[in-house]
PDB file of C-alpha atoms in Angstrom:
ATOM      1  CA  MET A   1       0.000   0.000   0.000  1.00 45.00           C
ATOM      2  CA  SER A   2       1.227   3.508  -0.752  1.00 43.00           C
ATOM      3  CA  GLY A   3       1.621   6.160   1.904  1.00 46.00           C
ATOM      4  CA  THR A   4      -1.461   7.934   0.545  1.00 46.00           C
ATOM      5  CA  SER A   5      -3.615   4.809   0.732  1.00 74.00           C
ATOM      6  CA  ASP A   6      -2.310   4.083   4.220  1.00 81.00           C
ATOM      7  CA  SER A   7      -3.379   7.542   5.350  1.00 84.00           C
ATOM      8  CA  GLY A   8      -6.667   7.254   3.508  1.00 89.00           C
ATOM      9  CA  LEU A   9      -7.514   3.965   5.205  1.00 91.00           C
ATOM     10  CA  PHE A  10      -6.933   5.458   8.629  1.00 95.00           C
ATOM     11  CA  GLU A  11      -8.793   8.678   7.939  1.00 95.00           C
ATOM     12  CA  ALA A  12     -11.777   6.702   6.685  1.00 95.00           C
ATOM     13  CA  ALA A  13     -11.797   4.764   9.964  1.00 96.00           C
ATOM     14  CA  ARG A  14     -11.123   7.746  12.246  1.00 97.00           C
ATOM     15  CA  PRO A  15     -14.765   8.855  12.839  1.00 97.00           C
ATOM     16  CA  ARG A  16     -15.819   5.326  13.734  1.00 97.00           C
ATOM     17  CA  LEU A  17     -12.813   4.882  16.038  1.00 98.00           C
ATOM     18  CA  LEU A  18     -13.635   8.198  17.712  1.00 98.00           C
ATOM     19  CA  GLY A  19     -17.241   7.068  18.230  1.00 97.00           C
ATOM     20  CA  LEU A  20     -16.031   3.828  19.799  1.00 98.00           C
ATOM     21  CA  ALA A  21     -13.439   5.511  22.012  1.00 98.00           C
ATOM     22  CA  TYR A  22     -15.852   8.162  23.289  1.00 98.00           C
ATOM     23  CA  ARG A  23     -18.420   5.523  24.235  1.00 97.00           C
ATOM     24  CA  MET A  24     -15.715   3.529  25.978  1.00 97.00           C
ATOM     25  CA  LEU A  25     -14.217   6.461  27.892  1.00 97.00           C
ATOM     26  CA  GLY A  26     -16.932   9.136  28.272  1.00 96.00           C
ATOM     27  CA  SER A  27     -14.359  11.835  27.485  1.00 96.00           C
ATOM     28  CA  MET A  28     -13.557  13.376  24.112  1.00 96.00           C
ATOM     29  CA  ALA A  29     -10.033  14.344  25.163  1.00 94.00           C
ATOM     30  CA  ASP A  30      -9.263  10.760  26.162  1.00 95.00           C
ATOM     31  CA  ALA A  31     -11.021   9.442  23.047  1.00 97.00           C
ATOM     32  CA  GLU A  32      -8.892  11.674  20.829  1.00 97.00           C
ATOM     33  CA  ASP A  33      -5.761  10.458  22.635  1.00 97.00           C
ATOM     34  CA  ALA A  34      -6.777   6.839  22.028  1.00 98.00           C
ATOM     35  CA  VAL A  35      -7.393   7.496  18.331  1.00 98.00           C
ATOM     36  CA  GLN A  36      -4.100   9.379  17.978  1.00 97.00           C
ATOM     37  CA  ASP A  37      -2.218   6.513  19.660  1.00 98.00           C
ATOM     38  CA  THR A  38      -3.924   4.164  17.191  1.00 98.00           C
ATOM     39  CA  PHE A  39      -2.661   6.321  14.329  1.00 97.00           C
ATOM     40  CA  VAL A  40       0.897   6.200  15.683  1.00 96.00           C
ATOM     41  CA  LYS A  41       0.683   2.408  15.876  1.00 96.00           C
ATOM     42  CA  TRP A  42      -0.739   2.288  12.354  1.00 96.00           C
ATOM     43  CA  GLN A  43       2.171   4.330  11.010  1.00 94.00           C
ATOM     44  CA  SER A  44       4.773   2.027  12.521  1.00 94.00           C
ATOM     45  CA  VAL A  45       3.281  -1.368  11.642  1.00 94.00           C
ATOM     46  CA  GLU A  46       4.260  -3.385   8.587  1.00 93.00           C
ATOM     47  CA  LYS A  47       1.171  -3.058   6.394  1.00 89.00           C
ATOM     48  CA  ALA A  48       1.875  -6.219   4.409  1.00 88.00           C
ATOM     49  CA  SER A  49       1.272  -8.245   7.572  1.00 90.00           C
ATOM     50  CA  ILE A  50      -2.255  -6.869   8.021  1.00 93.00           C
ATOM     51  CA  VAL A  51      -5.060  -8.904   6.458  1.00 92.00           C
ATOM     52  CA  ASN A  52      -7.951  -6.659   7.575  1.00 95.00           C
ATOM     53  CA  ALA A  53      -7.005  -3.016   8.200  1.00 95.00           C
ATOM     54  CA  ASP A  54     -10.360  -2.112   9.758  1.00 95.00           C
ATOM     55  CA  ALA A  55     -10.193  -5.018  12.222  1.00 97.00           C
ATOM     56  CA  PHE A  56      -6.587  -4.138  13.088  1.00 97.00           C
ATOM     57  CA  LEU A  57      -7.404  -0.491  13.798  1.00 98.00           C
ATOM     58  CA  THR A  58     -10.453  -1.456  15.848  1.00 98.00           C
ATOM     59  CA  ALA A  59      -8.383  -3.857  17.956  1.00 98.00           C
ATOM     60  CA  VAL A  60      -5.603  -1.328  18.574  1.00 98.00           C
ATOM     61  CA  CYS A  61      -8.061   1.438  19.511  1.00 98.00           C
ATOM     62  CA  THR A  62     -10.084  -0.888  21.763  1.00 98.00           C
ATOM     63  CA  ASN A  63      -7.042  -2.035  23.688  1.00 98.00           C
ATOM     64  CA  ARG A  64      -5.752   1.502  24.059  1.00 98.00           C
ATOM     65  CA  CYS A  65      -9.141   2.432  25.533  1.00 98.00           C
ATOM     66  CA  LEU A  66      -8.893  -0.484  27.953  1.00 97.00           C
ATOM     67  CA  ASP A  67      -5.522   0.849  29.119  1.00 96.00           C
ATOM     68  CA  LEU A  68      -6.941   4.352  29.551  1.00 95.00           C
ATOM     69  CA  LEU A  69      -9.923   3.000  31.511  1.00 94.00           C
ATOM     70  CA  LYS A  70      -7.540   1.689  34.166  1.00 89.00           C
ATOM     71  CA  SER A  71      -6.174   5.165  34.856  1.00 85.00           C
ATOM     72  CA  ALA A  72      -9.658   6.682  34.545  1.00 84.00           C
ATOM     73  CA  HIS A  73     -10.936   4.336  37.239  1.00 79.00           C
ATOM     74  CA  ARG A  74      -8.192   5.462  39.610  1.00 79.00           C
ATOM     75  CA  LYS A  75      -9.091   9.117  38.956  1.00 80.00           C
ATOM     76  CA  ARG A  76     -12.798   8.527  39.558  1.00 82.00           C
ATOM     77  CA  VAL A  77     -12.122   7.064  42.983  1.00 81.00           C
ATOM     78  CA  ASP A  78     -11.098  10.586  44.001  1.00 87.00           C
ATOM     79  CA  TYR A  79     -13.701  12.398  41.886  1.00 92.00           C
ATOM     80  CA  VAL A  80     -15.782  14.892  43.842  1.00 94.00           C
ATOM     81  CA  GLY A  81     -19.494  14.081  43.614  1.00 94.00           C
ATOM     82  CA  PRO A  82     -21.356  12.138  40.901  1.00 96.00           C
ATOM     83  CA  TRP A  83     -19.606  11.612  37.573  1.00 96.00           C
ATOM     84  CA  ILE A  84     -21.347  12.240  34.231  1.00 97.00           C
ATOM     85  CA  PRO A  85     -19.782  11.639  30.807  1.00 97.00           C
ATOM     86  CA  GLU A  86     -18.622  14.720  28.944  1.00 98.00           C
ATOM     87  CA  PRO A  87     -21.623  16.175  27.067  1.00 98.00           C
ATOM     88  CA  LEU A  88     -21.372  16.468  23.289  1.00 97.00           C
ATOM     89  CA  HIS A  89     -23.200  18.949  21.100  1.00 96.00           C
ATOM     90  CA  ILE A  90     -24.560  16.709  18.337  1.00 93.00           C
ATOM     91  CA  GLU A  91     -25.954  18.327  15.213  1.00 89.00           C
ATOM     92  CA  ALA A  92     -29.678  17.614  15.091  1.00 72.00           C
ATOM     93  CA  GLU A  93     -30.547  15.408  12.141  1.00 66.00           C
ATOM     94  CA  ALA A  94     -33.496  13.175  11.334  1.00 53.00           C
ATOM     95  CA  THR A  95     -32.696   9.624  12.449  1.00 52.00           C
ATOM     96  CA  PRO A  96     -34.106   6.758  10.349  1.00 50.00           C
ATOM     97  CA  GLU A  97     -36.342   4.456  12.392  1.00 50.00           C
ATOM     98  CA  GLY A  98     -34.037   1.506  11.798  1.00 44.00           C
ATOM     99  CA  ASP A  99     -31.085   3.345  13.340  1.00 50.00           C
ATOM    100  CA  LEU A 100     -32.751   4.278  16.636  1.00 54.00           C
ATOM    101  CA  ASP A 101     -30.990   1.570  18.664  1.00 53.00           C
ATOM    102  CA  ARG A 102     -27.583   2.875  17.683  1.00 56.00           C
ATOM    103  CA  ALA A 103     -28.626   6.516  18.030  1.00 65.00           C
ATOM    104  CA  GLN A 104     -29.710   5.757  21.580  1.00 84.00           C
ATOM    105  CA  SER A 105     -26.280   4.345  22.369  1.00 88.00           C
ATOM    106  CA  LEU A 106     -24.937   7.900  22.565  1.00 92.00           C
ATOM    107  CA  THR A 107     -27.356   9.179  25.228  1.00 92.00           C
ATOM    108  CA  THR A 108     -25.990  10.158  28.618  1.00 94.00           C
ATOM    109  CA  ALA A 109     -28.247   7.633  30.349  1.00 92.00           C
ATOM    110  CA  PHE A 110     -26.923   4.780  28.227  1.00 92.00           C
ATOM    111  CA  LEU A 111     -23.283   5.811  28.681  1.00 94.00           C
ATOM    112  CA  LEU A 112     -23.837   5.725  32.444  1.00 93.00           C
ATOM    113  CA  LEU A 113     -25.280   2.231  32.122  1.00 92.00           C
ATOM    114  CA  LEU A 114     -22.010   1.164  30.525  1.00 93.00           C
ATOM    115  CA  GLU A 115     -20.250   2.219  33.730  1.00 92.00           C
ATOM    116  CA  ARG A 116     -21.815  -0.830  35.389  1.00 90.00           C
ATOM    117  CA  LEU A 117     -19.753  -3.122  33.175  1.00 94.00           C
ATOM    118  CA  SER A 118     -16.179  -4.277  33.480  1.00 94.00           C
ATOM    119  CA  PRO A 119     -13.906  -2.726  30.833  1.00 96.00           C
ATOM    120  CA  LYS A 120     -13.837  -5.912  28.721  1.00 96.00           C
ATOM    121  CA  GLU A 121     -17.596  -6.345  29.009  1.00 97.00           C
ATOM    122  CA  ARG A 122     -18.038  -2.770  27.849  1.00 97.00           C
ATOM    123  CA  ALA A 123     -15.708  -3.253  24.896  1.00 98.00           C
ATOM    124  CA  ALA A 124     -17.309  -6.549  23.839  1.00 98.00           C
ATOM    125  CA  TYR A 125     -20.831  -5.172  24.145  1.00 97.00           C
ATOM    126  CA  LEU A 126     -20.105  -2.003  22.179  1.00 97.00           C
ATOM    127  CA  LEU A 127     -18.210  -3.760  19.414  1.00 97.00           C
ATOM    128  CA  ARG A 128     -20.894  -6.395  18.973  1.00 96.00           C
ATOM    129  CA  GLU A 129     -24.172  -4.619  19.742  1.00 92.00           C
ATOM    130  CA  VAL A 130     -23.446  -1.030  18.689  1.00 91.00           C
ATOM    131  CA  PHE A 131     -20.769  -1.410  16.010  1.00 94.00           C
ATOM    132  CA  ALA A 132     -22.103  -4.757  14.736  1.00 94.00           C
ATOM    133  CA  LYS A 133     -18.727  -6.482  14.603  1.00 97.00           C
ATOM    134  CA  PRO A 134     -18.775 -10.282  14.177  1.00 97.00           C
ATOM    135  CA  TYR A 135     -18.008 -12.298  17.307  1.00 98.00           C
ATOM    136  CA  GLU A 136     -14.850 -13.652  15.718  1.00 97.00           C
ATOM    137  CA  GLU A 137     -13.482 -10.137  15.212  1.00 97.00           C
ATOM    138  CA  VAL A 138     -14.496  -8.964  18.688  1.00 98.00           C
ATOM    139  CA  ALA A 139     -12.851 -12.015  20.265  1.00 98.00           C
ATOM    140  CA  ALA A 140      -9.644 -11.395  18.301  1.00 97.00           C
ATOM    141  CA  ALA A 141      -9.594  -7.725  19.322  1.00 97.00           C
ATOM    142  CA  LEU A 142      -9.862  -8.675  23.007  1.00 98.00           C
ATOM    143  CA  GLY A 143      -7.514 -11.655  22.793  1.00 97.00           C
ATOM    144  CA  ILE A 144     -10.100 -14.163  24.032  1.00 97.00           C
ATOM    145  CA  SER A 145     -11.948 -17.155  22.603  1.00 98.00           C
ATOM    146  CA  GLU A 146     -15.173 -16.684  20.664  1.00 97.00           C
ATOM    147  CA  THR A 147     -17.036 -18.619  23.357  1.00 98.00           C
ATOM    148  CA  ALA A 148     -15.707 -16.290  26.074  1.00 98.00           C
ATOM    149  CA  CYS A 149     -16.607 -13.320  23.901  1.00 98.00           C
ATOM    150  CA  ARG A 150     -20.212 -14.469  23.552  1.00 98.00           C
ATOM    151  CA  GLN A 151     -20.393 -14.903  27.321  1.00 97.00           C
ATOM    152  CA  LEU A 152     -19.064 -11.361  27.866  1.00 97.00           C
ATOM    153  CA  VAL A 153     -21.653  -9.852  25.532  1.00 97.00           C
ATOM    154  CA  SER A 154     -24.475 -11.878  27.090  1.00 95.00           C
ATOM    155  CA  ARG A 155     -23.440 -10.944  30.625  1.00 95.00           C
ATOM    156  CA  ALA A 156     -23.108  -7.290  29.673  1.00 94.00           C
ATOM    157  CA  GLY A 157     -26.578  -7.282  28.145  1.00 92.00           C
ATOM    158  CA  LYS A 158     -28.067  -8.657  31.362  1.00 90.00           C
ATOM    159  CA  HIS A 159     -26.271  -6.053  33.482  1.00 87.00           C
ATOM    160  CA  ILE A 160     -27.624  -3.123  31.523  1.00 85.00           C
ATOM    161  CA  GLN A 161     -31.186  -4.263  30.932  1.00 76.00           C
ATOM    162  CA  ASP A 162     -32.911  -0.916  31.327  1.00 62.00           C
ATOM    163  CA  PRO A 163     -35.061  -0.122  28.286  1.00 55.00           C
ATOM    164  CA  ALA A 164     -35.912   3.331  29.647  1.00 52.00           C
ATOM    165  CA  SER A 165     -32.287   4.402  29.426  1.00 55.00           C
ATOM    166  CA  ARG A 166     -32.343   3.664  25.711  1.00 60.00           C
ATOM    167  CA  PHE A 167     -35.716   5.292  25.032  1.00 77.00           C
ATOM    168  CA  VAL A 168     -35.623   8.344  22.797  1.00 84.00           C
ATOM    169  CA  PRO A 169     -39.020  10.039  22.384  1.00 88.00           C
ATOM    170  CA  SER A 170     -39.874  12.064  19.308  1.00 87.00           C
ATOM    171  CA  PRO A 171     -38.241  15.493  18.956  1.00 89.00           C
ATOM    172  CA  ASP A 172     -41.645  17.136  19.400  1.00 92.00           C
ATOM    173  CA  HIS A 173     -42.235  15.305  22.682  1.00 94.00           C
ATOM    174  CA  GLN A 174     -38.748  16.203  23.902  1.00 94.00           C
ATOM    175  CA  GLN A 175     -39.366  19.865  23.062  1.00 95.00           C
ATOM    176  CA  ARG A 176     -42.684  19.931  24.909  1.00 96.00           C
ATOM    177  CA  MET A 177     -41.263  18.253  28.003  1.00 96.00           C
ATOM    178  CA  LEU A 178     -38.147  20.396  28.044  1.00 95.00           C
ATOM    179  CA  GLY A 179     -40.239  23.556  27.680  1.00 94.00           C
ATOM    180  CA  ALA A 180     -42.567  22.474  30.474  1.00 95.00           C
ATOM    181  CA  PHE A 181     -39.608  21.566  32.673  1.00 95.00           C
ATOM    182  CA  MET A 182     -37.979  24.962  32.159  1.00 91.00           C
ATOM    183  CA  THR A 183     -41.277  26.751  32.864  1.00 90.00           C
ATOM    184  CA  ALA A 184     -41.687  24.794  36.098  1.00 90.00           C
ATOM    185  CA  LEU A 185     -38.039  25.402  37.012  1.00 88.00           C
ATOM    186  CA  GLU A 186     -38.373  29.156  36.514  1.00 86.00           C
ATOM    187  CA  SER A 187     -41.643  29.309  38.457  1.00 87.00           C
ATOM    188  CA  GLY A 188     -40.349  27.156  41.306  1.00 88.00           C
ATOM    189  CA  SER A 189     -43.546  25.090  41.242  1.00 90.00           C
ATOM    190  CA  THR A 190     -43.135  21.696  42.895  1.00 93.00           C
ATOM    191  CA  GLU A 191     -46.564  20.635  41.676  1.00 94.00           C
ATOM    192  CA  GLN A 192     -45.769  21.453  38.068  1.00 93.00           C
ATOM    193  CA  LEU A 193     -42.494  19.567  38.244  1.00 94.00           C
ATOM    194  CA  SER A 194     -44.040  16.499  39.869  1.00 95.00           C
ATOM    195  CA  GLY A 195     -46.454  16.181  36.972  1.00 95.00           C
ATOM    196  CA  LEU A 196     -43.548  15.830  34.543  1.00 97.00           C
ATOM    197  CA  LEU A 197     -41.449  13.338  36.495  1.00 97.00           C
ATOM    198  CA  ALA A 198     -41.481   9.553  36.608  1.00 96.00           C
ATOM    199  CA  GLU A 199     -41.812   7.998  40.068  1.00 96.00           C
ATOM    200  CA  SER A 200     -38.249   6.607  39.802  1.00 93.00           C
ATOM    201  CA  VAL A 201     -36.659   9.838  38.520  1.00 96.00           C
ATOM    202  CA  GLN A 202     -33.008  10.509  39.337  1.00 96.00           C
ATOM    203  CA  PHE A 203     -31.254  13.867  39.574  1.00 97.00           C
ATOM    204  CA  ARG A 204     -27.504  13.834  38.988  1.00 97.00           C
ATOM    205  CA  SER A 205     -25.218  16.876  38.857  1.00 96.00           C
ATOM    206  CA  ASP A 206     -21.504  16.932  38.062  1.00 97.00           C
ATOM    207  CA  GLY A 207     -19.347  19.783  39.291  1.00 96.00           C
ATOM    208  CA  GLY A 208     -16.175  17.774  39.775  1.00 96.00           C
ATOM    209  CA  GLY A 209     -15.278  19.898  42.794  1.00 95.00           C
ATOM    210  CA  LYS A 210     -14.814  22.870  40.454  1.00 95.00           C
ATOM    211  CA  ALA A 211     -18.368  24.234  40.371  1.00 95.00           C
ATOM    212  CA  THR A 212     -21.387  24.148  42.670  1.00 91.00           C
ATOM    213  CA  ALA A 213     -23.258  20.849  42.347  1.00 93.00           C
ATOM    214  CA  LEU A 214     -25.161  18.410  44.525  1.00 93.00           C
ATOM    215  CA  GLY A 215     -22.725  15.888  45.969  1.00 94.00           C
ATOM    216  CA  ARG A 216     -25.028  12.884  45.669  1.00 96.00           C
ATOM    217  CA  VAL A 217     -27.627  11.395  43.352  1.00 97.00           C
ATOM    218  CA  LEU A 218     -31.207  12.255  44.317  1.00 97.00           C
ATOM    219  CA  GLU A 219     -33.874   9.636  43.622  1.00 97.00           C
ATOM    220  CA  GLY A 220     -37.667   9.682  43.735  1.00 97.00           C
ATOM    221  CA  ARG A 221     -40.275  12.106  42.403  1.00 97.00           C
ATOM    222  CA  ASP A 222     -40.974  13.997  45.633  1.00 95.00           C
ATOM    223  CA  GLY A 223     -37.354  14.592  46.591  1.00 96.00           C
ATOM    224  CA  VAL A 224     -36.270  15.589  43.096  1.00 96.00           C
ATOM    225  CA  ALA A 225     -39.245  17.913  42.549  1.00 95.00           C
ATOM    226  CA  LYS A 226     -38.617  19.690  45.839  1.00 94.00           C
ATOM    227  CA  TYR A 227     -34.900  20.106  45.203  1.00 93.00           C
ATOM    228  CA  VAL A 228     -35.350  21.410  41.659  1.00 92.00           C
ATOM    229  CA  ALA A 229     -38.173  23.774  42.669  1.00 89.00           C
ATOM    230  CA  ARG A 230     -36.627  25.134  45.870  1.00 86.00           C
ATOM    231  CA  ILE A 231     -32.873  25.001  45.289  1.00 83.00           C
ATOM    232  CA  MET A 232     -32.066  24.631  41.630  1.00 82.00           C
ATOM    233  CA  SER A 233     -34.550  27.286  40.547  1.00 78.00           C
ATOM    234  CA  ARG A 234     -32.608  29.798  42.676  1.00 77.00           C
ATOM    235  CA  LEU A 235     -29.219  28.590  41.450  1.00 71.00           C
ATOM    236  CA  TRP A 236     -30.358  28.804  37.835  1.00 72.00           C
ATOM    237  CA  GLY A 237     -30.151  32.568  38.166  1.00 66.00           C
ATOM    238  CA  GLY A 238     -32.120  33.588  35.086  1.00 69.00           C
ATOM    239  CA  GLY A 239     -29.060  33.852  32.831  1.00 80.00           C
ATOM    240  CA  PRO A 240     -29.262  33.484  29.045  1.00 90.00           C
ATOM    241  CA  VAL A 241     -30.307  29.990  27.955  1.00 92.00           C
ATOM    242  CA  GLU A 242     -29.609  28.385  24.590  1.00 94.00           C
ATOM    243  CA  PRO A 243     -31.118  25.163  23.216  1.00 95.00           C
ATOM    244  CA  CYS A 244     -28.605  22.432  22.458  1.00 96.00           C
ATOM    245  CA  ASN A 245     -28.831  18.867  21.165  1.00 94.00           C
ATOM    246  CA  ILE A 246     -26.812  17.040  23.827  1.00 96.00           C
ATOM    247  CA  ASN A 247     -25.796  13.457  23.089  1.00 94.00           C
ATOM    248  CA  GLY A 248     -28.763  13.030  20.792  1.00 89.00           C
ATOM    249  CA  LEU A 249     -31.423  14.556  23.077  1.00 92.00           C
ATOM    250  CA  LYS A 250     -32.681  18.108  23.348  1.00 94.00           C
ATOM    251  CA  GLY A 251     -31.241  20.117  26.228  1.00 96.00           C
ATOM    252  CA  PHE A 252     -30.199  23.603  27.293  1.00 94.00           C
ATOM    253  CA  LEU A 253     -27.010  25.514  27.928  1.00 95.00           C
ATOM    254  CA  LEU A 254     -26.902  28.203  30.618  1.00 94.00           C
ATOM    255  CA  LEU A 255     -24.522  31.080  29.914  1.00 94.00           C
ATOM    256  CA  GLU A 256     -22.789  33.645  32.068  1.00 91.00           C
ATOM    257  CA  ASP A 257     -20.854  36.420  30.320  1.00 89.00           C
ATOM    258  CA  SER A 258     -21.158  34.481  27.042  1.00 89.00           C
ATOM    259  CA  ARG A 259     -19.535  31.437  28.677  1.00 93.00           C
ATOM    260  CA  VAL A 260     -21.313  28.109  29.086  1.00 96.00           C
ATOM    261  CA  VAL A 261     -21.519  27.305  32.798  1.00 94.00           C
ATOM    262  CA  THR A 262     -24.173  24.576  32.816  1.00 95.00           C
ATOM    263  CA  ALA A 263     -25.458  21.936  30.409  1.00 96.00           C
ATOM    264  CA  LEU A 264     -28.837  20.353  31.151  1.00 95.00           C
ATOM    265  CA  THR A 265     -30.220  17.278  29.460  1.00 95.00           C
ATOM    266  CA  LEU A 266     -33.017  14.863  30.307  1.00 95.00           C
ATOM    267  CA  GLY A 267     -33.759  11.163  29.994  1.00 93.00           C
ATOM    268  CA  TYR A 268     -37.209   9.601  29.561  1.00 93.00           C
ATOM    269  CA  ASP A 269     -39.002   6.430  30.569  1.00 91.00           C
ATOM    270  CA  GLY A 270     -41.106   4.335  28.200  1.00 87.00           C
ATOM    271  CA  ASP A 271     -44.159   6.503  28.938  1.00 91.00           C
ATOM    272  CA  GLY A 272     -42.309   9.663  27.943  1.00 92.00           C
ATOM    273  CA  ARG A 273     -41.977  11.053  31.470  1.00 95.00           C
ATOM    274  CA  ILE A 274     -38.699  12.524  32.672  1.00 96.00           C
ATOM    275  CA  ASP A 275     -36.792   9.839  34.563  1.00 94.00           C
ATOM    276  CA  ARG A 276     -33.286  11.334  34.451  1.00 95.00           C
ATOM    277  CA  ILE A 277     -32.077  14.904  34.970  1.00 96.00           C
ATOM    278  CA  PHE A 278     -28.418  15.539  34.174  1.00 97.00           C
ATOM    279  CA  ILE A 279     -26.708  18.796  35.133  1.00 96.00           C
ATOM    280  CA  ILE A 280     -23.074  19.181  34.025  1.00 97.00           C
ATOM    281  CA  ARG A 281     -21.220  22.106  35.599  1.00 96.00           C
ATOM    282  CA  ASN A 282     -17.617  20.878  35.666  1.00 97.00           C
ATOM    283  CA  PRO A 283     -15.918  23.516  33.450  1.00 97.00           C
ATOM    284  CA  ASP A 284     -13.459  20.932  32.115  1.00 96.00           C
ATOM    285  CA  LYS A 285     -16.388  19.047  30.587  1.00 97.00           C
ATOM    286  CA  LEU A 286     -17.953  22.127  28.992  1.00 97.00           C
ATOM    287  CA  LYS A 287     -14.977  23.321  26.953  1.00 94.00           C
ATOM    288  CA  ARG A 288     -16.123  21.644  23.733  1.00 94.00           C
ATOM    289  CA  ILE A 289     -19.887  21.906  24.104  1.00 96.00           C
ATOM    290  CA  THR A 290     -20.154  24.866  21.701  1.00 92.00           C
ATOM    291  CA  SER A 291     -18.427  22.909  18.900  1.00 94.00           C
ATOM    292  CA  PRO A 292     -21.038  20.720  17.187  1.00 94.00           C
ATOM    293  CA  LEU A 293     -20.252  17.181  16.065  1.00 95.00           C
ATOM    294  CA  ARG A 294     -21.973  14.989  13.507  1.00 93.00           C
ATOM    295  CA  HIS A 295     -23.102  11.497  14.475  1.00 91.00           C
ATOM    296  CA  ASP A 296     -23.947   8.689  12.068  1.00 89.00           C
ATOM    297  CA  PRO A 297     -26.222   6.271  13.962  1.00 83.00           C
ATOM    298  CA  ALA A 298     -25.750   3.560  11.332  1.00 83.00           C
ATOM    299  CA  SER A 299     -22.001   3.303  11.943  1.00 88.00           C
ATOM    300  CA  GLY A 300     -21.629   4.931  15.379  1.00 90.00           C
ATOM    301  CA  ALA A 301     -19.130   7.375  13.859  1.00 94.00           C
ATOM    302  CA  LEU A 302     -18.462  10.888  15.160  1.00 95.00           C
ATOM    303  CA  TRP A 303     -17.144  13.707  12.980  1.00 93.00           C
ATOM    304  CA  GLN A 304     -15.554  16.827  14.408  1.00 85.00           C
TER     305      GLN A 304
END
């Protein structure tokens, strides 16, 4: 292969590798590092020895992510308060019905479900169920037998059985619920908020010790409604608010002095009620939120 074709092969794979790495790591900076390390490896390898370039790049990127997850786990032990994956501003596009499963794999709620899995379970599940890789290729990437690979994927699927966390209502429904939520938030009405929330709703805010945020996860309709109405409505402060498509769902950005200080996105149960409220205030996680990305649900790829 010529140098140009070598580069072309990698660049064609880059968006898909970035989509895989972000889902694995929950951080775009770490995902970009993993993809760049994959590129370095690709440059140094003898191309004639590679039978399937796509499978090779996937395996290298996956294993680099597994290495990075080890250090990420150590960091999260000391993380202040609840942790939420870095929010991404995804360009809003119509998603074909057949691609909904993969589109849902980018939501904040689903990424948090992946945190329940061991690193290898996460990798096996994503490669097989989101990126549709054959078991043989997934097993080779992880250096395990095909039988062990099937067991990993099956076990992972059982651990994250939560259909609500993969439910994406229509854009119109999202807009109505988000508008009603913001109206209730601004009015401070507990009753209004309660009518929008599922009984099992969770409120999670991530300040990382660098911005004001609740240090624990709140659960239950009554507790969440009271907190949002009495505390969060005051903290919201009435600053400028901009709509934003966050990880495939409609949300809002709160600005102060033209700087994004808060990203808010919601999750929904199967009945369309709000069952997750995510507030990201850690400034390190908001640096890229104004730069939109494109997402291809069919391939899981992300384009910067």
